[in-house]
mmCIF file of C-alpha atoms in Angstrom:
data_model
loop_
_atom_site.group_PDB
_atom_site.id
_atom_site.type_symbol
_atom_site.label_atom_id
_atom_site.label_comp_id
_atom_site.label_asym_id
_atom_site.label_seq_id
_atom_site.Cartn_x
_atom_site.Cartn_y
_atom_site.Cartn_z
ATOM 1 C CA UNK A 1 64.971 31.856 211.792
ATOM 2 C CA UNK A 2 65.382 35.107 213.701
ATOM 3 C CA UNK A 3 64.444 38.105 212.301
ATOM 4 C CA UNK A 4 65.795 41.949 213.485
ATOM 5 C CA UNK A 5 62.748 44.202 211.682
ATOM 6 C CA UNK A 6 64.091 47.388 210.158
ATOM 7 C CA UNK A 7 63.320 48.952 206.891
ATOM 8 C CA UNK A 8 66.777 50.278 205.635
ATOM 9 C CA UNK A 9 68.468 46.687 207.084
ATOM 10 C CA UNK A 10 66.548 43.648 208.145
ATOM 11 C CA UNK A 11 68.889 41.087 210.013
ATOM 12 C CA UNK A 12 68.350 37.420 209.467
ATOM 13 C CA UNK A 13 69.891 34.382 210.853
ATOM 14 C CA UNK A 14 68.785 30.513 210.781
ATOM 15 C CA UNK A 15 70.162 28.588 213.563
ATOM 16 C CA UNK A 16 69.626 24.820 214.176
ATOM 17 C CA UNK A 17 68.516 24.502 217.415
ATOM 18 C CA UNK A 18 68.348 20.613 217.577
ATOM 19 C CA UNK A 19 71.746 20.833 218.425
ATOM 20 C CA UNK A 20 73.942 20.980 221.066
ATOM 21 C CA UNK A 21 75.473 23.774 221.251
ATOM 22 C CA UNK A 22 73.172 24.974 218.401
ATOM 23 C CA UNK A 23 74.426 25.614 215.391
ATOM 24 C CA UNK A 24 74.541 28.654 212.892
ATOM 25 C CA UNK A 25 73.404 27.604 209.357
ATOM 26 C CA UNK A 26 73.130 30.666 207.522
ATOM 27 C CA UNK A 27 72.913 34.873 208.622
ATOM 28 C CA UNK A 28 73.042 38.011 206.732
ATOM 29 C CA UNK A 29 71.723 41.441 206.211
ATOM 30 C CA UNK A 30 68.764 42.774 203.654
ATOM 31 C CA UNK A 31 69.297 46.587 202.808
ATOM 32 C CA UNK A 32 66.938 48.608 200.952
ATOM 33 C CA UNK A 33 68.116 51.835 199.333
ATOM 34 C CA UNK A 34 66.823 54.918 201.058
ATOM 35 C CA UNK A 35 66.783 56.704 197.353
ATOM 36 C CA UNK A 36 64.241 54.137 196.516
ATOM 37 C CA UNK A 37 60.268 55.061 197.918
ATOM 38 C CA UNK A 38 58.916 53.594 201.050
ATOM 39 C CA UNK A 39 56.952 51.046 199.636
ATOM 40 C CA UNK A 40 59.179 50.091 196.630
ATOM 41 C CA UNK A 41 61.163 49.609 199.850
ATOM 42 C CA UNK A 42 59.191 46.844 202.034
ATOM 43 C CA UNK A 43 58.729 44.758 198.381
ATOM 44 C CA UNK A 44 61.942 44.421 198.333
ATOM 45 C CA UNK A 45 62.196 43.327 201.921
ATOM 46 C CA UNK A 46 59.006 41.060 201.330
ATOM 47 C CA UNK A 47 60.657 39.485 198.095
ATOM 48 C CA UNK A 48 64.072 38.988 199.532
ATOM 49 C CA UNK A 49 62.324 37.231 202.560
ATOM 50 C CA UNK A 50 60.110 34.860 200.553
ATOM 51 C CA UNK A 51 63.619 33.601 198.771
ATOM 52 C CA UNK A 52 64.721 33.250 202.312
ATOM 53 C CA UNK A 53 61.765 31.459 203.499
ATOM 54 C CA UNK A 54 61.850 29.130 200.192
ATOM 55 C CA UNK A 55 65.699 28.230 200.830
ATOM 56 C CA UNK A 56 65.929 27.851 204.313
ATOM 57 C CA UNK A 57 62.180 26.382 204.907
ATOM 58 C CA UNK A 58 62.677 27.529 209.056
ATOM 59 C CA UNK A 59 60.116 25.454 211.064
ATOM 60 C CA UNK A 60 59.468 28.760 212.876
ATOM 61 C CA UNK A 61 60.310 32.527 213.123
ATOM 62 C CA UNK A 62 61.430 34.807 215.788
ATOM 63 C CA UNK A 63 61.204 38.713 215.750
ATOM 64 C CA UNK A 64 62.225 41.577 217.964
ATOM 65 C CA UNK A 65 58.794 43.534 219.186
ATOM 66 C CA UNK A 66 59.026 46.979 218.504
ATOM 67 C CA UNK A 67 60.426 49.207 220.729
ATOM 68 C CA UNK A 68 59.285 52.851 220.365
ATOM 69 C CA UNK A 69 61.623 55.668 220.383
ATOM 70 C CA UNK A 70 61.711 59.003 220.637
ATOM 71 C CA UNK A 71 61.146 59.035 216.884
ATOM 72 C CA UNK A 72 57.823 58.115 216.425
ATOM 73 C CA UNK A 73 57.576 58.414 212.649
ATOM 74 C CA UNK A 74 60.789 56.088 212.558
ATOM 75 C CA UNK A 75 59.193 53.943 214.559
ATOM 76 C CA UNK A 76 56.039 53.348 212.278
ATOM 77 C CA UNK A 77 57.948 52.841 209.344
ATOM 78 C CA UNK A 78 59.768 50.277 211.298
ATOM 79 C CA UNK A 79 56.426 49.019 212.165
ATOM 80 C CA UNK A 80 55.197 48.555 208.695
ATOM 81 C CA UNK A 81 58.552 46.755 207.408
ATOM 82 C CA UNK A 82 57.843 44.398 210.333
ATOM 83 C CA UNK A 83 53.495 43.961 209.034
ATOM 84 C CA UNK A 84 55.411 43.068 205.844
ATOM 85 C CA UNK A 85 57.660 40.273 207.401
ATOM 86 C CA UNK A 86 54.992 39.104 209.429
ATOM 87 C CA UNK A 87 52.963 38.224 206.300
ATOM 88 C CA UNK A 88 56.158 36.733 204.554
ATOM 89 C CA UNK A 89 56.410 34.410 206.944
ATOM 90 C CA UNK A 90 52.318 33.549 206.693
ATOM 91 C CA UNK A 91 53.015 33.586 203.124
ATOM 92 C CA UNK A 92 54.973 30.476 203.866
ATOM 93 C CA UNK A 93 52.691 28.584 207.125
ATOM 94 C CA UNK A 94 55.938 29.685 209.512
ATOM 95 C CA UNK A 95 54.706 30.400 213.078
ATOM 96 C CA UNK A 96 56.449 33.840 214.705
ATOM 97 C CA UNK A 97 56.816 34.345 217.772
ATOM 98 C CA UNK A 98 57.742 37.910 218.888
ATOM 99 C CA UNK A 99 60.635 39.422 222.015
ATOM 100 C CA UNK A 100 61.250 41.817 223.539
ATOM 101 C CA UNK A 101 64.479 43.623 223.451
ATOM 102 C CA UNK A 102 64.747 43.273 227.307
ATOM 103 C CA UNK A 103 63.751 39.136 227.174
ATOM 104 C CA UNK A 104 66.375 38.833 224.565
ATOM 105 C CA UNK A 105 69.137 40.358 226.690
ATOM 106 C CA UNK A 106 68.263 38.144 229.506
ATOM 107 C CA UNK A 107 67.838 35.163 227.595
ATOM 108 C CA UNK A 108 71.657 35.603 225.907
ATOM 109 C CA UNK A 109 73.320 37.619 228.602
ATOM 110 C CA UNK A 110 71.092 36.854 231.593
ATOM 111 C CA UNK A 111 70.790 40.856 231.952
ATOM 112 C CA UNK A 112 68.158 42.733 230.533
ATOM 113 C CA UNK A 113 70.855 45.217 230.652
ATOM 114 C CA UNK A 114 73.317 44.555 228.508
ATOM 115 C CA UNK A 115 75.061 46.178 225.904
ATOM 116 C CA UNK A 116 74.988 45.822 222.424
ATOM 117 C CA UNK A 117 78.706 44.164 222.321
ATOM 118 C CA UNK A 118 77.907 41.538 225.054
ATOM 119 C CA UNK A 119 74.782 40.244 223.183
ATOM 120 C CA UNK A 120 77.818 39.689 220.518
ATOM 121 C CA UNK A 121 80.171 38.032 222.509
ATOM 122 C CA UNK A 122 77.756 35.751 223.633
ATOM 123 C CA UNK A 123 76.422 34.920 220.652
ATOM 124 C CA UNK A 124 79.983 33.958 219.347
ATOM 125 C CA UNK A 125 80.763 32.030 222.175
ATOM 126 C CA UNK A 126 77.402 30.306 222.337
ATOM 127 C CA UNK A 127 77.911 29.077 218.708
ATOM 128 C CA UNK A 128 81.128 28.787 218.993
ATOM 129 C CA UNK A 129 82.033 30.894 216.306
ATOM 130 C CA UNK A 130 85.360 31.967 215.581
ATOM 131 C CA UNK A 131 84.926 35.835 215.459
ATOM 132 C CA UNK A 132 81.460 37.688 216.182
ATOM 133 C CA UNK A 133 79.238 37.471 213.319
ATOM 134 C CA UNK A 134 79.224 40.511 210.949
ATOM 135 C CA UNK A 135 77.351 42.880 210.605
ATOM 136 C CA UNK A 136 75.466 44.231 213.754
ATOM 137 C CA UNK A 137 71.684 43.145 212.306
ATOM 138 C CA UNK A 138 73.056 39.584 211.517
ATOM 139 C CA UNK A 139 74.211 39.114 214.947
ATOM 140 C CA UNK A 140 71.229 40.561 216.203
ATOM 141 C CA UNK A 141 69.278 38.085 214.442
ATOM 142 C CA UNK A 142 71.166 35.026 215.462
ATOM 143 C CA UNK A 143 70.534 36.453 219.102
ATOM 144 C CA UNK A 144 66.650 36.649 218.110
ATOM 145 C CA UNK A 145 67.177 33.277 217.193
ATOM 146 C CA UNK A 146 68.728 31.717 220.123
ATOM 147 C CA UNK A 147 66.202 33.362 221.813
ATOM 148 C CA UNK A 148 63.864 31.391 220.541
ATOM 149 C CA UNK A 149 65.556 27.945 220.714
ATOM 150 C CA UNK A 150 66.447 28.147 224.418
ATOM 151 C CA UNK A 151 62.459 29.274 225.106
ATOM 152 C CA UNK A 152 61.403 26.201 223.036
ATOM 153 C CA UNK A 153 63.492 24.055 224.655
ATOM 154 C CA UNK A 154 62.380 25.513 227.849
ATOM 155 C CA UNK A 155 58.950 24.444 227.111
ATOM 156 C CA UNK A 156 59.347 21.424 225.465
ATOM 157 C CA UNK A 157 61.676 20.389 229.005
ATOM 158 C CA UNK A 158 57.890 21.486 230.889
ATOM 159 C CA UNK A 159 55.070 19.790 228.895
ATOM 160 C CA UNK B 1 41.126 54.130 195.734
ATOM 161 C CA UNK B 2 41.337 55.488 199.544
ATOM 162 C CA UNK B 3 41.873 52.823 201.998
ATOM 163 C CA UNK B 4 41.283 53.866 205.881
ATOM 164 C CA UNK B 5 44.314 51.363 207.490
ATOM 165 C CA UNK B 6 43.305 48.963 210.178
ATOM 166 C CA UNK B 7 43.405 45.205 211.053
ATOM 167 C CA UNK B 8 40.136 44.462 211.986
ATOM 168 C CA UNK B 9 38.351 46.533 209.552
ATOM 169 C CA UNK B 10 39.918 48.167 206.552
ATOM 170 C CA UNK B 11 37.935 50.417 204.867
ATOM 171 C CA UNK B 12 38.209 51.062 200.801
ATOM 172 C CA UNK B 13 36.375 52.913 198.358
ATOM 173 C CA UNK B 14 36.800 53.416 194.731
ATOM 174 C CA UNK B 15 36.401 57.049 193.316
ATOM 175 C CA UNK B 16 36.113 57.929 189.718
ATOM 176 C CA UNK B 17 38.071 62.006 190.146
ATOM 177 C CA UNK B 18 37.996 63.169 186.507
ATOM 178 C CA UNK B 19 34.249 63.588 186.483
ATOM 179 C CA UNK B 20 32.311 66.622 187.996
ATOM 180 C CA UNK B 21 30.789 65.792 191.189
ATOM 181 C CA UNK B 22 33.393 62.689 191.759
ATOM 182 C CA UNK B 23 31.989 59.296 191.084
ATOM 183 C CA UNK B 24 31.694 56.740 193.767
ATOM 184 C CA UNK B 25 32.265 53.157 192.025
ATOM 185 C CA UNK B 26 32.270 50.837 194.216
ATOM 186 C CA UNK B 27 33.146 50.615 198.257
ATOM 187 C CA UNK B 28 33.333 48.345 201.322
ATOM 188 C CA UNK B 29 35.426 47.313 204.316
ATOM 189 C CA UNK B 30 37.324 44.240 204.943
ATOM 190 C CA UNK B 31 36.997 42.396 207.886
ATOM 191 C CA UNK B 32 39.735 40.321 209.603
ATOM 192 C CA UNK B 33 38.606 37.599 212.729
ATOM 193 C CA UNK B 34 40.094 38.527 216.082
ATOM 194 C CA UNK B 35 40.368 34.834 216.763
ATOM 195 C CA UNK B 36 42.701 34.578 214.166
ATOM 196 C CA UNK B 37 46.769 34.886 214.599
ATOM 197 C CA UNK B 38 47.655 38.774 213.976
ATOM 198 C CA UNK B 39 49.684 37.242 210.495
ATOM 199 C CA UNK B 40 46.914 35.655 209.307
ATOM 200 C CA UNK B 41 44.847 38.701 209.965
ATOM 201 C CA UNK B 42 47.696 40.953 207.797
ATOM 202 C CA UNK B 43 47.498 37.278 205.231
ATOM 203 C CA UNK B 44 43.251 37.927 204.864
ATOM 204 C CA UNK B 45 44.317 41.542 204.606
ATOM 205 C CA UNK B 46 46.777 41.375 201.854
ATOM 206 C CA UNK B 47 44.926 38.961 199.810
ATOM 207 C CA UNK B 48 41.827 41.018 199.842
ATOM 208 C CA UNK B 49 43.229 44.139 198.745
ATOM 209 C CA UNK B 50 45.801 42.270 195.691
ATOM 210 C CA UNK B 51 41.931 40.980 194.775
ATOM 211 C CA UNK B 52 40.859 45.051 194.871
ATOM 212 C CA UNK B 53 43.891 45.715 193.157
ATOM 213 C CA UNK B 54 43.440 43.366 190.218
ATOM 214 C CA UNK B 55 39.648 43.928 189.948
ATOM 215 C CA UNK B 56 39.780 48.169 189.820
ATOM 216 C CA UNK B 57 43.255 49.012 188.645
ATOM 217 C CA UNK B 58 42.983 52.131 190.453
ATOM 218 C CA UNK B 59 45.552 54.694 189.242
ATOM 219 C CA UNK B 60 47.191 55.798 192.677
ATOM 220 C CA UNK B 61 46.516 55.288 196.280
ATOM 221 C CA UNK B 62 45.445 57.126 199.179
ATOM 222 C CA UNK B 63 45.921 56.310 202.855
ATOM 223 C CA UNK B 64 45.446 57.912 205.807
ATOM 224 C CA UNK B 65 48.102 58.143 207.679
ATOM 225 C CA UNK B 66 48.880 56.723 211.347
ATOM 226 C CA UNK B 67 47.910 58.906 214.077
ATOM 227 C CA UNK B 68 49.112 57.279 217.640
ATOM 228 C CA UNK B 69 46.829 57.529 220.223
ATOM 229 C CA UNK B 70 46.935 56.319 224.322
ATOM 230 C CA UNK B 71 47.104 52.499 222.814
ATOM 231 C CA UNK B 72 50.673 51.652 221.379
ATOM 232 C CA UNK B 73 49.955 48.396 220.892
ATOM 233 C CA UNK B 74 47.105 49.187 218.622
ATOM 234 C CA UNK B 75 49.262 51.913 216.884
ATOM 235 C CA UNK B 76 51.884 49.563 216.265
ATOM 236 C CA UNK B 77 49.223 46.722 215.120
ATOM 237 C CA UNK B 78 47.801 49.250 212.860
ATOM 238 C CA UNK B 79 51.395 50.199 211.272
ATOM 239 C CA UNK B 80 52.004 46.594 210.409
ATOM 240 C CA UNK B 81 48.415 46.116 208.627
ATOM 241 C CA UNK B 82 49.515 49.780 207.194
ATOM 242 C CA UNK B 83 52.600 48.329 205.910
ATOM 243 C CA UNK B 84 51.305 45.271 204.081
ATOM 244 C CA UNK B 85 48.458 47.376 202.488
ATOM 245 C CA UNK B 86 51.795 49.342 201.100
ATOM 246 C CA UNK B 87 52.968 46.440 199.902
ATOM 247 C CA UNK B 88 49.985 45.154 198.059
ATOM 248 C CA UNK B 89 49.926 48.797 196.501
ATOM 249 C CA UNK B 90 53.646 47.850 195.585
ATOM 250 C CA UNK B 91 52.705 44.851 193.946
ATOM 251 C CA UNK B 92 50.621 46.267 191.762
ATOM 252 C CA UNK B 93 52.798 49.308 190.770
ATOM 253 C CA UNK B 94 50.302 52.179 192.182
ATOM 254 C CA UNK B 95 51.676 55.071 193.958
ATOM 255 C CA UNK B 96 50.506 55.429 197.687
ATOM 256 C CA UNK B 97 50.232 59.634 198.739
ATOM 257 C CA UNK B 98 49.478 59.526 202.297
ATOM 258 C CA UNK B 99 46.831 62.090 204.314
ATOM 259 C CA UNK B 100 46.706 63.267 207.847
ATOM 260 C CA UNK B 101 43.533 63.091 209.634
ATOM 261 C CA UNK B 102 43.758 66.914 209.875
ATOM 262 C CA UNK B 103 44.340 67.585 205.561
ATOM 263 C CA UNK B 104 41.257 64.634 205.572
ATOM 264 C CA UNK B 105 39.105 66.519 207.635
ATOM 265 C CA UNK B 106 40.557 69.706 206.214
ATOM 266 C CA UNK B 107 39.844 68.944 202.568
ATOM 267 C CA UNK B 108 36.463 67.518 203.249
ATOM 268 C CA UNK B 109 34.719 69.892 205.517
ATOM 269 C CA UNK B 110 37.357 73.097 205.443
ATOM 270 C CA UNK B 111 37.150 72.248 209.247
ATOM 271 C CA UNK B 112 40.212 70.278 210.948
ATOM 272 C CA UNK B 113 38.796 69.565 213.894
ATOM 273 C CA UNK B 114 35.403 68.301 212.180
ATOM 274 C CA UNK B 115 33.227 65.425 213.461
ATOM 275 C CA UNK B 116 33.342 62.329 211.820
ATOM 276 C CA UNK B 117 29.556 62.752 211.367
ATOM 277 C CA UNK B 118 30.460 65.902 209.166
ATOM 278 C CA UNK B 119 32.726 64.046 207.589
ATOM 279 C CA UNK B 120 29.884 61.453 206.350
ATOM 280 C CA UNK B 121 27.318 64.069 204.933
ATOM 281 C CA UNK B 122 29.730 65.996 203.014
ATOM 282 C CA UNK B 123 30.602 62.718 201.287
ATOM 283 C CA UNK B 124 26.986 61.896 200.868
ATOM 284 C CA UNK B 125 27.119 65.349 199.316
ATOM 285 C CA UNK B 126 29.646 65.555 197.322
ATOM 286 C CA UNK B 127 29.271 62.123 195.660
ATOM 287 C CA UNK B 128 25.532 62.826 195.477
ATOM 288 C CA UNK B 129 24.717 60.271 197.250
ATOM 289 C CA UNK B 130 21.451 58.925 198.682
ATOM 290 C CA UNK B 131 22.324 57.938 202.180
ATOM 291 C CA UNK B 132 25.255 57.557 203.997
ATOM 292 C CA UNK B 133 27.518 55.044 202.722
ATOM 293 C CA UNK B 134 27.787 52.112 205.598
ATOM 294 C CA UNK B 135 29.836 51.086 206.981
ATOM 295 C CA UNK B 136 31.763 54.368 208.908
ATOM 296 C CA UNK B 137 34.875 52.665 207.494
ATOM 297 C CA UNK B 138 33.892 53.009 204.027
ATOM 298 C CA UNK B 139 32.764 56.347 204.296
ATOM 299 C CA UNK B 140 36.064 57.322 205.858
ATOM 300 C CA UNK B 141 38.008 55.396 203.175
ATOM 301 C CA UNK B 142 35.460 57.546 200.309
ATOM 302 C CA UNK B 143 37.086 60.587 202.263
ATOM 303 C CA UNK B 144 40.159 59.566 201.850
ATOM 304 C CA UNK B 145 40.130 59.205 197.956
ATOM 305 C CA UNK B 146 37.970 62.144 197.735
ATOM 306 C CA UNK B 147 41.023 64.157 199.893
ATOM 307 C CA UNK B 148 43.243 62.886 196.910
ATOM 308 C CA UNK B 149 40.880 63.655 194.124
ATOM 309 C CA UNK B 150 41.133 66.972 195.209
ATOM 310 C CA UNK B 151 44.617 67.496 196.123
ATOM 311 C CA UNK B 152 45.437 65.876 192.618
ATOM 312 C CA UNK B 153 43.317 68.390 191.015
ATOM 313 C CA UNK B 154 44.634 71.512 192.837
ATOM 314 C CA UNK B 155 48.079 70.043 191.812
ATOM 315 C CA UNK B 156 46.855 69.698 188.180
ATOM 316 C CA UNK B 157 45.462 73.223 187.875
ATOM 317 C CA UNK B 158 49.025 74.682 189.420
ATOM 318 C CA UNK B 159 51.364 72.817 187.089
#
């Protein structure tokens, strides 16, 4: 399972990576209501991914590391959403392994580079999906995902 | 209850506010292992405090707040134990107010910029107290709730 950490939307994807070409089970979106307090906020992000992590069982999780903005209190709040999916997925024995923005670029689009719309078109293609997976946080996640599965592979190829 | 955020120590004390001087109930620090994976250490963490939680139904919360120093990767470390000590707060239905280190300081000494050895005696003051409570984390956290004791009170006597 790949995980994009937010606190307003938390994109989440389960890909089988087995598979060749690997294959999409499942991806969506969590929102939290920004009417709703902070932490009313991350137990609803905490609950919604401990159904996840029932249903789906993933063998192991990947997340996107933090990257810190200009907006610093953003980025702790961020920060804090991801402490809570961290411990969701400890909750449930699930391994996470963590990337950065730049290593997931290179990994999909073999550019740290690239832009937002080529991690999507590569995504589609690499699943062969038929259009690129909606919304932006789900395709993000499926990208953390893949991430994941080509590094593990990578690995399992060197042992 | 005032909990100083960490992830190797996490300091929390337990303040009775509607008595005059403040009563210290009970206070401590939990302690995560740095050989252990950073979601186990936020899995110790969480447990711990739904244990607090359960055993001194405090009535609200207070935390100090993040303040991000030279080290992101401790600041962002710190934000995620932050955020599942919001969400154990959550659980349990108490309302989290958070403090600066400056309105901490501030409340407790008058004195913003004080030292954290200032900090100490005034709580070993205030709580009439024999010695300094030990560890530094629980005296910080016994600041904390003290900070909200007050601010609660000042709030109380303006309504």
């Amino acid at each position: 399972m790949g995980i994009d950490p937010g606190v307003a939307r938390i994109g989440w994807a389960v890909v089988e990576a087995g598979k060749n070409p690997p294959k999409a089970v499942a991806y969506g979106c969590i929102t939290t209501k920004q009417s709703d307090a902070h932490e009313q906020r991350l137990l609803v992000t905490y609950k919604a991914f401990c159904t996840l992590f029932s249903r789906y069982k993933p063998d192991c999780v990947s997340m996107e590391e933090l990257f810190f903005s200009k907006n610093v209190k953003t980025a702790i709040h961020v920060g804090e959403g991801r402490g809570v999916l961290l411990l969701a997925a400890a909750m449930h024995k699930t391994l996470v392994t963590s990337y950065a923005p730049l290593t997931i670029k290179q990994t999909i689009c073999g550019d740290g580079k690239a832009e937002k719309i080529q991690i999507q078109h590569m995504v589609k293609r690499i699943l062969k999906l038929k259009e690129i997976p909606q919304p932006d946080d789900a395709a993000d996640a499926l990208a953390i995902a893949l991430t994941h599965a080509y590094s593990y592979k990578i690995k399992e190829r060197t042992v």
